[in-house]
Short mmCIF file of C-alpha atoms in Angstrom, two decimals:
data_model
loop_
_atom_site.label_atom_id
_atom_site.label_comp_id
_atom_site.label_asym_id
_atom_site.label_seq_id
_atom_site.Cartn_x
_atom_site.Cartn_y
_atom_site.Cartn_z
CA UNK A 1 8.91 -0.55 3.57
CA UNK A 2 6.48 -2.14 1.08
CA UNK A 3 7.31 -2.78 -2.55
CA UNK A 4 5.56 -4.71 -5.24
CA UNK A 5 7.09 -6.50 -8.17
CA UNK A 6 6.48 -4.84 -11.51
CA UNK A 7 7.02 -6.26 -15.03
CA UNK A 8 7.75 -4.05 -18.04
CA UNK A 9 7.22 -5.04 -21.66
CA UNK A 10 8.35 -2.94 -24.44
CA UNK A 11 5.48 -1.71 -26.69
CA UNK A 12 5.55 -1.01 -30.38
CA UNK A 13 5.27 2.80 -29.84
CA UNK A 14 8.41 3.43 -27.79
CA UNK A 15 6.68 3.10 -24.37
CA UNK A 16 6.73 0.35 -21.87
CA UNK A 17 3.67 -1.57 -20.59
CA UNK A 18 3.86 -2.00 -16.84
CA UNK A 19 1.97 -4.57 -14.88
CA UNK A 20 2.13 -5.92 -11.30
CA UNK A 21 1.69 -9.64 -10.81
CA UNK A 22 0.41 -9.42 -7.23
CA UNK A 23 -2.30 -6.79 -8.33
CA UNK A 24 -3.63 -7.99 -11.69
CA UNK A 25 -5.68 -4.84 -11.94
CA UNK A 26 -2.56 -2.65 -12.38
CA UNK A 27 -1.74 -1.80 -15.81
CA UNK A 28 -0.03 1.42 -16.85
CA UNK A 29 2.83 2.57 -19.10
CA UNK A 30 5.96 4.70 -19.06
CA UNK A 31 8.20 6.20 -21.65
CA UNK A 32 11.49 5.72 -19.63
CA UNK A 33 12.72 4.36 -16.28
CA UNK A 34 11.56 7.29 -14.12
CA UNK A 35 8.05 7.47 -15.67
CA UNK A 36 7.62 3.68 -15.52
CA UNK A 37 8.34 3.83 -11.68
CA UNK A 38 6.32 6.83 -10.99
CA UNK A 39 3.33 5.50 -13.02
CA UNK A 40 3.74 2.19 -11.44
CA UNK A 41 3.56 3.47 -7.86
CA UNK A 42 0.52 5.64 -8.79
CA UNK A 43 -1.29 2.71 -10.32
CA UNK A 44 -0.45 0.48 -7.28
CA UNK A 45 -1.69 3.21 -4.92
CA UNK A 46 -4.93 3.28 -6.88
CA UNK A 47 -5.40 -0.44 -6.82
CA UNK A 48 -4.75 -0.57 -3.04
CA UNK A 49 -7.14 2.29 -2.42
CA UNK A 50 -9.82 0.59 -4.41
CA UNK A 51 -9.27 -2.71 -2.63
CA UNK A 52 -9.49 -0.92 0.73
CA UNK A 53 -12.70 0.76 -0.25
CA UNK A 54 -14.21 -2.55 -1.35
CA UNK A 55 -12.99 -4.41 1.89
CA UNK A 56 -11.06 -6.77 -0.50
CA UNK A 57 -7.79 -8.60 0.48
CA UNK A 58 -4.42 -6.93 -0.32
CA UNK A 59 -1.78 -9.54 -1.09
CA UNK A 60 1.63 -9.44 0.64
CA UNK A 61 4.28 -8.69 -2.07
CA UNK A 62 5.85 -11.82 -3.46
CA UNK A 63 9.35 -10.72 -4.24
CA UNK A 64 12.55 -12.56 -5.38
CA UNK A 65 16.10 -11.28 -5.58
CA UNK A 66 16.56 -9.33 -8.72
CA UNK A 67 12.87 -8.42 -9.20
CA UNK A 68 12.13 -4.93 -10.48
CA UNK A 69 9.98 -3.26 -7.81
CA UNK A 70 7.83 -0.13 -7.17
CA UNK A 71 8.36 1.03 -3.64
CA UNK A 72 5.39 2.67 -2.11
CA UNK A 73 5.55 5.83 -0.15
CA UNK A 74 6.04 5.39 3.56
CA UNK A 75 2.58 6.69 4.54
CA UNK A 76 0.94 4.54 1.88
CA UNK A 77 2.91 1.54 3.07
CA UNK A 78 1.93 2.01 6.81
CA UNK A 79 -1.72 2.50 5.89
CA UNK A 80 -1.84 -0.58 3.76
CA UNK A 81 -0.01 -2.67 6.47
CA UNK A 82 -2.57 -1.37 8.91
CA UNK A 83 -5.44 -2.43 6.67
CA UNK A 84 -3.83 -5.85 6.25
CA UNK A 85 -3.50 -6.30 10.04
CA UNK A 86 -7.09 -5.27 10.59
CA UNK A 87 -8.13 -7.88 7.96
CA UNK A 88 -5.88 -10.57 9.38
CA UNK A 89 -7.61 -10.10 12.84
CA UNK A 90 -11.11 -10.11 11.36
CA UNK A 91 -11.73 -6.85 13.08
CA UNK A 92 -14.17 -4.22 11.83
CA UNK A 93 -13.33 -0.61 11.72
CA UNK A 94 -16.23 0.03 14.14
CA UNK A 95 -14.39 -2.29 16.57
CA UNK A 96 -11.14 -0.44 16.01
CA UNK A 97 -12.88 2.86 16.65
CA UNK A 98 -14.42 1.44 19.87
CA UNK A 99 -10.98 0.09 21.13
CA UNK A 100 -9.42 3.48 20.37
CA UNK A 101 -12.24 5.57 21.78
CA UNK A 102 -12.54 7.48 18.50
CA UNK A 103 -15.34 8.48 16.18
CA UNK A 104 -15.71 6.15 13.14
CA UNK A 105 -14.80 8.83 10.75
CA UNK A 106 -11.47 9.29 12.43
CA UNK A 107 -10.64 5.63 11.90
CA UNK A 108 -11.87 5.69 8.42
CA UNK A 109 -9.33 8.43 7.60
CA UNK A 110 -6.55 6.16 8.61
CA UNK A 111 -7.41 3.93 5.65
CA UNK A 112 -7.76 6.78 3.11
CA UNK A 113 -4.46 6.85 1.17
CA UNK A 114 -5.24 10.52 0.24
CA UNK A 115 -5.39 11.65 3.80
CA UNK A 116 -2.19 12.69 5.61
CA UNK A 117 -2.75 10.79 8.86
CA UNK A 118 -0.52 11.52 11.74
CA UNK A 119 2.00 8.96 12.76
CA UNK A 120 0.87 8.93 16.42
CA UNK A 121 -2.64 8.09 15.25
CA UNK A 122 -1.38 5.19 13.14
CA UNK A 123 0.83 3.90 15.99
CA UNK A 124 -2.26 3.96 18.24
CA UNK A 125 -4.21 1.89 15.77
CA UNK A 126 -1.50 -0.71 15.57
CA UNK A 127 -1.41 -0.81 19.25
CA UNK A 128 -5.16 -1.37 19.44
CA UNK A 129 -4.47 -4.39 17.09
CA UNK A 130 -1.80 -5.75 19.33
CA UNK A 131 0.97 -4.74 16.90
CA UNK A 132 3.89 -2.52 16.86
CA UNK A 133 4.90 -0.11 14.07
CA UNK A 134 8.64 -0.53 13.55
CA UNK A 135 10.30 2.16 11.28
CA UNK A 136 13.73 1.44 9.87
CA UNK A 137 16.20 3.31 7.70
CA UNK A 138 18.16 1.10 5.48
CA UNK A 139 21.18 1.72 3.15
CA UNK A 140 20.07 2.36 -0.46
CA UNK A 141 20.71 -0.55 -2.72
#
């Protein structure tokens, strides 16, 4: 659904330095493939959560064939895409709450990556933005 390019660099202590070109604040490490991916996803989620809290832009991933990627969990990806759509329209959360007929706190939870928002609420928010949430299942690569 949403994946960011990661770069790994061997360190001199047997670990790998992990960075994300699209999100320069992401720096983590891993001891092997699984820990590299797990730590990369966690660091990317933290960076995205911080950008949402600050009202900053979140870049669309710039991927090329063959890139190593960290795939975000589905709920994180949907919330990130919702935030990006809100920013693209120049709409405030207060306006989104008004359009939905919800309290502002309900809307704020849609953008908290640590909150398990319901899919129907996320769909309603996309609807209010004139967007449609499209979920797909693809063959694993």
